[in-house]
Short mmCIF file of C-alpha atoms and ligand atoms in Angstrom, two decimals:
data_model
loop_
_atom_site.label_atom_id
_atom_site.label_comp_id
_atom_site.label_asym_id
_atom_site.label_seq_id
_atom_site.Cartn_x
_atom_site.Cartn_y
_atom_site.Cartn_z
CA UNK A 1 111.75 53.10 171.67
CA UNK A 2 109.45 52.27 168.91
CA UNK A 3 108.80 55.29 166.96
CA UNK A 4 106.83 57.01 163.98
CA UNK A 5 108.26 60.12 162.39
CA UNK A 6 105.80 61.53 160.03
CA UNK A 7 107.59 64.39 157.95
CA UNK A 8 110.58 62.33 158.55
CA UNK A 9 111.69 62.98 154.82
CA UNK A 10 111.62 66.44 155.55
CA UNK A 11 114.25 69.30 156.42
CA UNK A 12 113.79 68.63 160.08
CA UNK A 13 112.44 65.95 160.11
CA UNK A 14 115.22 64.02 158.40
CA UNK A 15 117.89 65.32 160.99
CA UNK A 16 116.04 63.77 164.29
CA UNK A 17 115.08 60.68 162.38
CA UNK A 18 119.40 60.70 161.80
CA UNK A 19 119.81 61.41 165.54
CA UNK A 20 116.93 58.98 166.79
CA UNK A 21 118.41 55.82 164.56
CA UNK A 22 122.13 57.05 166.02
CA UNK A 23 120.57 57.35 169.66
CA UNK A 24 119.50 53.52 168.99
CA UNK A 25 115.71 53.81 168.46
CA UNK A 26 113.69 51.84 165.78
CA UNK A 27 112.74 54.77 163.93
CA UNK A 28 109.41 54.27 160.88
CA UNK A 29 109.02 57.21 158.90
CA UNK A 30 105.78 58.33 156.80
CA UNK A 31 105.95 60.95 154.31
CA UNK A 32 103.87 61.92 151.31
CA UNK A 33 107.25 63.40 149.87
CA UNK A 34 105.50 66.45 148.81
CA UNK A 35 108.34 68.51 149.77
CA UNK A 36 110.43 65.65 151.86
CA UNK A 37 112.79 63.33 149.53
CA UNK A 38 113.48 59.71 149.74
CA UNK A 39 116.94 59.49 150.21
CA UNK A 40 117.05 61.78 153.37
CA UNK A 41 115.30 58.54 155.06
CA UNK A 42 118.51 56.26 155.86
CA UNK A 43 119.13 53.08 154.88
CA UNK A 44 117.09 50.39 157.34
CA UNK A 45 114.27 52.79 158.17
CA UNK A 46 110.88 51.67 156.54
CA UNK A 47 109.17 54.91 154.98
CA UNK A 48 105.37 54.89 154.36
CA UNK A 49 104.92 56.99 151.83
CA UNK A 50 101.30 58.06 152.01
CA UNK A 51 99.91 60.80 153.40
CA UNK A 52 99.34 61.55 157.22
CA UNK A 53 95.50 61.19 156.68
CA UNK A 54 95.96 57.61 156.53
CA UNK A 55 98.48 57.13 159.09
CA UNK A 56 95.95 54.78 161.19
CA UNK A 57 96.93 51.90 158.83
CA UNK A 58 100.27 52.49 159.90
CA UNK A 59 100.01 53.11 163.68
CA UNK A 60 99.61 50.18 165.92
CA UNK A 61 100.19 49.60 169.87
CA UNK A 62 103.44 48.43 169.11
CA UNK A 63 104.67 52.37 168.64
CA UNK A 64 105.95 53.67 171.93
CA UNK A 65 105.62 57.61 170.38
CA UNK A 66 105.11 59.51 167.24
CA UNK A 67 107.09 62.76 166.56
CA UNK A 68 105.09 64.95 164.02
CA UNK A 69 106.43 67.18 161.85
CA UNK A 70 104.09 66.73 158.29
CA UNK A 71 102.80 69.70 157.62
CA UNK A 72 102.55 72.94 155.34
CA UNK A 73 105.29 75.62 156.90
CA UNK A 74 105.11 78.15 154.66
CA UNK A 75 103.28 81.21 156.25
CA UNK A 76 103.47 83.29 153.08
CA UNK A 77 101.36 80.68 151.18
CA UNK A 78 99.12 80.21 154.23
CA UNK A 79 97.64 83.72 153.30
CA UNK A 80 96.88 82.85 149.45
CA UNK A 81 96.16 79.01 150.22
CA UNK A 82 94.35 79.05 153.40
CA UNK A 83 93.14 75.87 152.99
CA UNK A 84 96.03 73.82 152.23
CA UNK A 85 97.63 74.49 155.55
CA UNK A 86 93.74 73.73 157.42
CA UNK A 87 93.67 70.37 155.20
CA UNK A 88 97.07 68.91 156.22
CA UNK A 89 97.95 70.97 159.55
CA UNK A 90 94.48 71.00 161.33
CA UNK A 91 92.60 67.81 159.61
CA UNK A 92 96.01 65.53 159.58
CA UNK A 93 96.74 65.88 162.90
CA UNK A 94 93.31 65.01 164.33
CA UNK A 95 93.50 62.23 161.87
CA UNK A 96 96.63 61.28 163.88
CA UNK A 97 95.71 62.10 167.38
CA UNK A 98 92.67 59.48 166.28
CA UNK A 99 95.41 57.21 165.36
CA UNK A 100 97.12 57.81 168.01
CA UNK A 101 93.84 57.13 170.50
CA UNK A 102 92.85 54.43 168.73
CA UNK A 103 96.47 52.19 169.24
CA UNK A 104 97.01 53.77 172.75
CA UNK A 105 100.24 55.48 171.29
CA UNK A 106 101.32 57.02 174.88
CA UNK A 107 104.02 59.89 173.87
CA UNK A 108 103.51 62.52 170.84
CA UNK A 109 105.91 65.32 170.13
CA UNK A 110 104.75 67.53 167.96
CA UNK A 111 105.91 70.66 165.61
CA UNK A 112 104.83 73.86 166.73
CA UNK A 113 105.60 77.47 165.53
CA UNK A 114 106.82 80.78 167.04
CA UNK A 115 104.05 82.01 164.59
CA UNK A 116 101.29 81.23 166.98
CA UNK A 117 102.25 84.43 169.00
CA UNK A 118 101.87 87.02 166.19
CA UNK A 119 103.00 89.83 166.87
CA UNK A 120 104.61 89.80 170.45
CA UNK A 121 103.64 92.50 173.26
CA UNK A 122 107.37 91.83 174.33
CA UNK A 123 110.23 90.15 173.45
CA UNK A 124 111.68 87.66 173.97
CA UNK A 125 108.58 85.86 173.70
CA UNK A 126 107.78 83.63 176.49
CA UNK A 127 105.30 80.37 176.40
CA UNK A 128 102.57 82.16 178.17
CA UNK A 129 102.46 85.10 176.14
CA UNK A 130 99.09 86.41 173.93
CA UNK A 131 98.66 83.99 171.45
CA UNK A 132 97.45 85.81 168.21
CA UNK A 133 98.81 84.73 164.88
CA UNK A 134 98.83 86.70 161.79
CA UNK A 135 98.50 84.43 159.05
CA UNK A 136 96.75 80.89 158.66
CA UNK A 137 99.40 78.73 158.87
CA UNK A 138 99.99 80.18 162.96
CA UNK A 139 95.91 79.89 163.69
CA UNK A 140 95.97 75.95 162.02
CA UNK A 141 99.21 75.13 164.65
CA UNK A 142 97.81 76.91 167.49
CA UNK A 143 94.51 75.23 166.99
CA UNK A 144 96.66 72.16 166.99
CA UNK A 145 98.19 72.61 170.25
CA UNK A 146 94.66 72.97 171.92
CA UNK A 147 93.62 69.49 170.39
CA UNK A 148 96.67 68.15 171.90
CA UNK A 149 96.32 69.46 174.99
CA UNK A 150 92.35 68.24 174.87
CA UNK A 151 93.05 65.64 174.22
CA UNK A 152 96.01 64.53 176.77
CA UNK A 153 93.46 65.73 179.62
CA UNK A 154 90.97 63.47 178.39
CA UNK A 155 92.11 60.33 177.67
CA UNK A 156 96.12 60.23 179.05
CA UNK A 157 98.16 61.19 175.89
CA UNK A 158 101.42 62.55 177.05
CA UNK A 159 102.70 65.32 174.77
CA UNK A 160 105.31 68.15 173.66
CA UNK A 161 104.86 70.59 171.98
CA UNK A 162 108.25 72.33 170.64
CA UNK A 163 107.38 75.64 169.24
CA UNK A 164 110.18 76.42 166.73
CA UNK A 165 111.32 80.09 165.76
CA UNK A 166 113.15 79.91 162.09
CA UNK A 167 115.63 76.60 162.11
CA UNK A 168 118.36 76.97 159.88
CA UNK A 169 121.74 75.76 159.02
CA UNK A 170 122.53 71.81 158.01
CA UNK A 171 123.60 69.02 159.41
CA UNK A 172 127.34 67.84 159.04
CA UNK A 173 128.12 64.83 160.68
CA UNK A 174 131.58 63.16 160.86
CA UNK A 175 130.37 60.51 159.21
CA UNK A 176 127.65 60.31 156.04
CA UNK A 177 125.33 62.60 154.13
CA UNK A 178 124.89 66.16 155.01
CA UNK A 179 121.16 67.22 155.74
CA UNK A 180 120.05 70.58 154.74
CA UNK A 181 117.04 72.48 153.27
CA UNK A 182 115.76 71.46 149.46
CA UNK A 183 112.64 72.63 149.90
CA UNK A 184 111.26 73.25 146.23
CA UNK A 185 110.56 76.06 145.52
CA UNK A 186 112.50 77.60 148.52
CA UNK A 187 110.56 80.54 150.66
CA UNK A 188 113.31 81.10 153.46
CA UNK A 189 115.16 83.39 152.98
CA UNK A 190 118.56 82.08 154.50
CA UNK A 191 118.40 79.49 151.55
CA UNK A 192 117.72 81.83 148.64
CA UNK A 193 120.35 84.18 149.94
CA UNK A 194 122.55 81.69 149.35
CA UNK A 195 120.93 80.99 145.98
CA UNK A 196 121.96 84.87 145.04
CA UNK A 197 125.50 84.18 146.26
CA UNK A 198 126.15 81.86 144.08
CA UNK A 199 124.56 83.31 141.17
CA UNK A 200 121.72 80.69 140.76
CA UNK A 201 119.59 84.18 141.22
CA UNK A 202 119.93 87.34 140.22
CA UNK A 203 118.92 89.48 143.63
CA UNK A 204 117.11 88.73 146.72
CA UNK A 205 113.98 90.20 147.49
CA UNK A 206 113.35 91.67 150.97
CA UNK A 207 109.81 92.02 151.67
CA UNK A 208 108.65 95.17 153.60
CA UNK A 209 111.37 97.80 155.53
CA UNK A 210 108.81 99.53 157.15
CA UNK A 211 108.71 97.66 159.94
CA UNK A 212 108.84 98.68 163.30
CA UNK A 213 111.96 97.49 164.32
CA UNK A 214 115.76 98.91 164.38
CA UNK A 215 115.81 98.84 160.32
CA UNK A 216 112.71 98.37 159.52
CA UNK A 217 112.88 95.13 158.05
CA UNK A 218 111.24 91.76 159.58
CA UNK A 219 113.59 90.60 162.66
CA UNK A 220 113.69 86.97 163.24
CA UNK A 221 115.62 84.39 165.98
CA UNK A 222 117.47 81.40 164.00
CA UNK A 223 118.01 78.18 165.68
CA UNK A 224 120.51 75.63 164.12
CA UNK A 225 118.62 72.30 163.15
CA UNK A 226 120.95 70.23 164.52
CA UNK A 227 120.27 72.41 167.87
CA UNK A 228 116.58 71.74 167.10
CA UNK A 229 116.79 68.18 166.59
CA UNK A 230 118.83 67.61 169.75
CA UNK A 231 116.02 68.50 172.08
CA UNK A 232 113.06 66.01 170.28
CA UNK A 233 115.35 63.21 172.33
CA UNK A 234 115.10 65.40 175.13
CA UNK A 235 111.53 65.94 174.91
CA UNK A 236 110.89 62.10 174.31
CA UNK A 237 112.35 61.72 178.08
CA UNK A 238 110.60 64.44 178.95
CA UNK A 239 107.08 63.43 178.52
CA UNK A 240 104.48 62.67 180.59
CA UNK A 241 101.07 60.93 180.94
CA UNK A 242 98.03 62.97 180.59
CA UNK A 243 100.54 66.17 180.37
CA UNK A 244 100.93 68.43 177.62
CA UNK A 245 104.07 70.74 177.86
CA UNK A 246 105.23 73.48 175.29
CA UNK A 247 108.61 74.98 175.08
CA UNK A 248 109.70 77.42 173.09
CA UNK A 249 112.91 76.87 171.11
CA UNK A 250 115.29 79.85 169.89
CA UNK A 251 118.34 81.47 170.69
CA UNK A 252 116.94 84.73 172.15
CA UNK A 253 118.51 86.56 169.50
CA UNK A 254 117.05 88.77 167.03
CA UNK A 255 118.24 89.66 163.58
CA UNK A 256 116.66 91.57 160.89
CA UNK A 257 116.29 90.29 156.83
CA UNK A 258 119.33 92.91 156.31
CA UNK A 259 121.78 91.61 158.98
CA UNK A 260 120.97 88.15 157.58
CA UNK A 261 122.04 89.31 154.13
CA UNK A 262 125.12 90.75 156.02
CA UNK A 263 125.80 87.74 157.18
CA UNK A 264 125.31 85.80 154.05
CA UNK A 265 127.75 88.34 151.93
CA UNK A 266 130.65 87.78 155.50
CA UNK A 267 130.35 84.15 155.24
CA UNK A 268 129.93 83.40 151.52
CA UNK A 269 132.05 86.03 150.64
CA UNK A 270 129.94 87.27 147.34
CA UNK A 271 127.76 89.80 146.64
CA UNK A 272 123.89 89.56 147.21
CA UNK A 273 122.11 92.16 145.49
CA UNK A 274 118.99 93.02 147.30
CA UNK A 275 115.67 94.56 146.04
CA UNK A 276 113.54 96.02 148.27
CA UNK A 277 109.30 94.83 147.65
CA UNK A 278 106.24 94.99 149.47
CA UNK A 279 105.31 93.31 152.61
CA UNK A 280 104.54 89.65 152.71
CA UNK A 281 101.06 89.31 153.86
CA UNK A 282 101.21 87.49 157.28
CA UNK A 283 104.32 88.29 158.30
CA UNK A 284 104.89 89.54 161.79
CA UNK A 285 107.16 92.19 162.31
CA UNK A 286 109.88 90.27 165.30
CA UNK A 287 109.87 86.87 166.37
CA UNK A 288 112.72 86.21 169.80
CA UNK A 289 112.32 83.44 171.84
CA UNK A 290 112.54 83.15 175.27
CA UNK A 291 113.85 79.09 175.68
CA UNK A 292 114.47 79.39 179.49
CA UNK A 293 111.97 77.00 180.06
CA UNK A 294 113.68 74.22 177.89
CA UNK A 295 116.65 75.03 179.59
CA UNK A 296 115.67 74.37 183.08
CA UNK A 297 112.96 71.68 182.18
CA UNK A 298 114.59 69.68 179.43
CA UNK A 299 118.38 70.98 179.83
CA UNK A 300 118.45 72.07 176.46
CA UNK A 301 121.32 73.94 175.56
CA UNK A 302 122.09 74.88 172.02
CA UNK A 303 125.38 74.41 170.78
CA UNK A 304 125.82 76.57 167.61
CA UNK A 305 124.10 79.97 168.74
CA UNK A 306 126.13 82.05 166.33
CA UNK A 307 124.24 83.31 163.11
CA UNK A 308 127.70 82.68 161.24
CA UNK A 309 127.77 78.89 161.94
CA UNK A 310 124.69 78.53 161.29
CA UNK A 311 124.86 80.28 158.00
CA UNK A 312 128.35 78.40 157.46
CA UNK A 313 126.78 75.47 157.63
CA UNK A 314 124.29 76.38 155.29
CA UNK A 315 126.49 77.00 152.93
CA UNK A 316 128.51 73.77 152.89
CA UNK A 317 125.55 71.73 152.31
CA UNK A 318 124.71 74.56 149.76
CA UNK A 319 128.06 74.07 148.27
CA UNK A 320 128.48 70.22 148.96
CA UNK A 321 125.39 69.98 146.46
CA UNK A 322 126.80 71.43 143.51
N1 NAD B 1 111.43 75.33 159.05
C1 NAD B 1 111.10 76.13 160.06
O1 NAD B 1 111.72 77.17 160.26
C2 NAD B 1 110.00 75.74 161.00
C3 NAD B 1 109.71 76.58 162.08
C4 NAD B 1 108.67 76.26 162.94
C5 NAD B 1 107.97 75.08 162.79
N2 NAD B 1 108.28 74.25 161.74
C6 NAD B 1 107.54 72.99 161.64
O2 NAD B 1 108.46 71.92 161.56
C7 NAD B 1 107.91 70.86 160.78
C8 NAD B 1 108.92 70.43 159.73
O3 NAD B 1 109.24 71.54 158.90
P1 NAD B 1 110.37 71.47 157.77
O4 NAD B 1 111.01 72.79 157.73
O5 NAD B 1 111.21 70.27 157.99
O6 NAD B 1 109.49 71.31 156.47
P2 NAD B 1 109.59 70.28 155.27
O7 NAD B 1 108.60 70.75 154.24
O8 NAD B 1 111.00 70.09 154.85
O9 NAD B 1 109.09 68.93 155.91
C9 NAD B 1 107.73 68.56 156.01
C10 NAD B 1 107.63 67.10 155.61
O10 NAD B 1 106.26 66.69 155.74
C11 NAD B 1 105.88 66.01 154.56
N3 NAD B 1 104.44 66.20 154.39
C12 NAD B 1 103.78 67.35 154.09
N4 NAD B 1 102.46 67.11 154.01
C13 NAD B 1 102.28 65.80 154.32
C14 NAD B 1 101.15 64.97 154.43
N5 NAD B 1 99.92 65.41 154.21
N6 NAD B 1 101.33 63.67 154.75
C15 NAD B 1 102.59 63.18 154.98
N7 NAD B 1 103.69 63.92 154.89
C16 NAD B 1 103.55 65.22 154.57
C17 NAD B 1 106.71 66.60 153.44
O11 NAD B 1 106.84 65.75 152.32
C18 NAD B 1 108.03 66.87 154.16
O12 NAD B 1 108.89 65.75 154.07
C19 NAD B 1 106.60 71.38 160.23
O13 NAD B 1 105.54 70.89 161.04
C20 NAD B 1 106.72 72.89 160.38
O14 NAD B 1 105.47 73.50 160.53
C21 NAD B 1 109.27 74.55 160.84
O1 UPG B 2 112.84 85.94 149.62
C1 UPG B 2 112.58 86.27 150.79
C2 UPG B 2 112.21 85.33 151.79
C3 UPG B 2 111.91 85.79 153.04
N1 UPG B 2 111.98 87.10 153.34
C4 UPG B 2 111.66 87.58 154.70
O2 UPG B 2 112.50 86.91 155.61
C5 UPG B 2 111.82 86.77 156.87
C6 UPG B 2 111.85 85.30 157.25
O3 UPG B 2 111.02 84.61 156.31
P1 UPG B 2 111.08 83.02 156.11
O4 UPG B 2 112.49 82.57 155.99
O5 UPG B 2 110.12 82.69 155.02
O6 UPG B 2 110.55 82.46 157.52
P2 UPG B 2 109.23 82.82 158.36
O7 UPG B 2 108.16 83.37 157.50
O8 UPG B 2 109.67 83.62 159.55
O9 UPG B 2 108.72 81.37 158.80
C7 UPG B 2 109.60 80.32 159.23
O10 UPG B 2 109.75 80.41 160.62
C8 UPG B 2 108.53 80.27 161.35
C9 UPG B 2 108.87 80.41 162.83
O11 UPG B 2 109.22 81.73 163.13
C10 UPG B 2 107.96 78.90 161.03
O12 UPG B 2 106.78 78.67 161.73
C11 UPG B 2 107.69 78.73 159.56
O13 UPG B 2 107.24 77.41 159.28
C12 UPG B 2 108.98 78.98 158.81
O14 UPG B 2 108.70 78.95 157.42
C13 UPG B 2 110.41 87.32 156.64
O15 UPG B 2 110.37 88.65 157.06
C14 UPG B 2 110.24 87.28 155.13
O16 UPG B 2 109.34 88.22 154.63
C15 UPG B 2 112.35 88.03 152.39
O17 UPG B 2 112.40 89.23 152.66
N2 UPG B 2 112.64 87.59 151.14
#
């Protein structure tokens, strides 16, 4: 297929566009590199690099699909900067599902968030639950996710939307570059754990243990990216005309900011100092997907569950960039 990956410089971005040119698609990326770089985009693969406003001078009826990831992600700064994630989340994406209108685009997969269930009346947190974000950032993807559905009922868009809970870890193939997160500056906190390991900061900062969950602090379901990319090929199968389809995508397990930090100290093997600080504003308190729908619908089945692996492989990109 004949594809568009906006966000395709990005963290996760960059991985499917990897897996999409391996698969043997003819992958175009656009990117305003705001927080993607260049040199994830592989050799051969034409990158735009303009912002996702503009992308109807890019998208023609020659595209069989767009997968779009551009966007703001950080809910934190979605509470201070409400309007940076409404600008590029909310007005992009109608800018592209314009695009995508206008050229008769038929397939769309597009980046959605565990944050658009707030916090969850239960766990693990199935697609139909109560949809009630608690910060910007969830309200501007959920808001998304009703255009797109809109918009495949009224004019025969086929779409996905993968809701994400937190994708971590890096990709290590046999062969080439390893892909990991560079975000700049970093807000996850698998990332700046590792940071503390290796002494490029003094102590992490855990933000609210007050919580109420088993310690107090926030608990949260990682996914391995390479897990994550693996099922945009699925979904781009799995689409169909005038549908709009949403899976969630975790590993139905929850752990809490501390156990991460455990896990960073077991796998690093260094101290992480920790500090304990206020709540960040938005944050809800657990976040555990239920995927069972991807599994049966899609036959997605992740292959690196286990918070060490993923945190392993975290820290040989970490490592592997000096
Ligand atoms: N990282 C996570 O845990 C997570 C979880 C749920 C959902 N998501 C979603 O996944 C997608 C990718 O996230 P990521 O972690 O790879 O983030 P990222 O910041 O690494 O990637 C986003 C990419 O989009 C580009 N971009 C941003 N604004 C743009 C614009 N206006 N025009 C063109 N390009 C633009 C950036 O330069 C970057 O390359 C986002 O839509 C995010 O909301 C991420
Ligand atoms: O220095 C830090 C950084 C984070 N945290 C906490 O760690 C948890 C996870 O935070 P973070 O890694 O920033 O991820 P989330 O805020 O859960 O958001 C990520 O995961 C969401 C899906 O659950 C995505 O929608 C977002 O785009 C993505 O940024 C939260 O409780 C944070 O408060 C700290 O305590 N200290």
């Amino acid at each position: 297929m004949k594809l568009l990956v906006t966000g395709g410089a990005g963290y996760i971005g960059g991985v499917v566009v990897r897996l999409l040119v391996d698969a043997g698609h003819d992958v175009t990326v656009l990117d305003d590199l705001s927080t993607g770089h260049a040199d994830v985009v592989p050799d051969g693969v034409t990158l735009h690099e303009m912002s996702v406003h503009d992308v109807g001078s890019v998208l023609d009826s020659s595209f069989d699909g767009v997968l779009h990831f551009a966007a703001k992600i950080a809910a934190g700064e979605s509470v201070q900067f409400p309007e940076r994630h409404y600008h590029t989340n909310v007005i992009g994406s109608l800018a592209l599902l314009d695009a995508v209108r206008a050229a008769r685009v038929p397939r769309l997969v597009f980046s959605s968030t565990a944050a658009v269930y707030g916090n969850p009346q239960e766990v693990p947190i199935t697609e139909d639950a109560v949809k009630a974000p608690t910060n910007p950032y969830g309200w501007t993807k959920l808001s998304v996710d009703a255009a797109i559905g809109a918009e495949c009922t009224a004019h025969g868009l086929g779409a996905i939307s993968l809701r994400y809970f937190n994708v971590a870890g890096a990709y290590i193939p046999a062969a080439g570059d390893a892909l990991g997160e560079r975000h700049d500056p970093e807000t996850h906190l698998i990332p700046i754990a590792l940071d503390v390991a290796a002494g490029k900061r003094e102590k992490l900062q855990l933000f609210g243990d007050d919580y109420p969950t088993p310690d107090g602090t926030c608990v949260r379901d990682y996914i391995h990216v390479a897990d994550l990319a693996a099922a945009h090929l699925l979904a781009l199968d799995a689409v169909e005309p005038s549908r709009h389809k949403v899976y969630n995508l975790g590993n139905g397990n929850g752990f809490s900011n501390r156990q991460v930090v455990d896990v960073v100290r077991e796998v690093t093997g260094r101290t992480v100092p920790v500090e304990m600080a206020e709540r960040r504003a938005g944050d809800p308190a657990e976040l555990v997907a239920s995927s069972a729908r991807a599994a049966s619908e899609l036959g997605w089945v992740p292959q690196r569950p286990d918070l060490h692996s993923i945190v392993a492989d975290a820290w040989t990109f970490y490592q592997s960039r000096g």
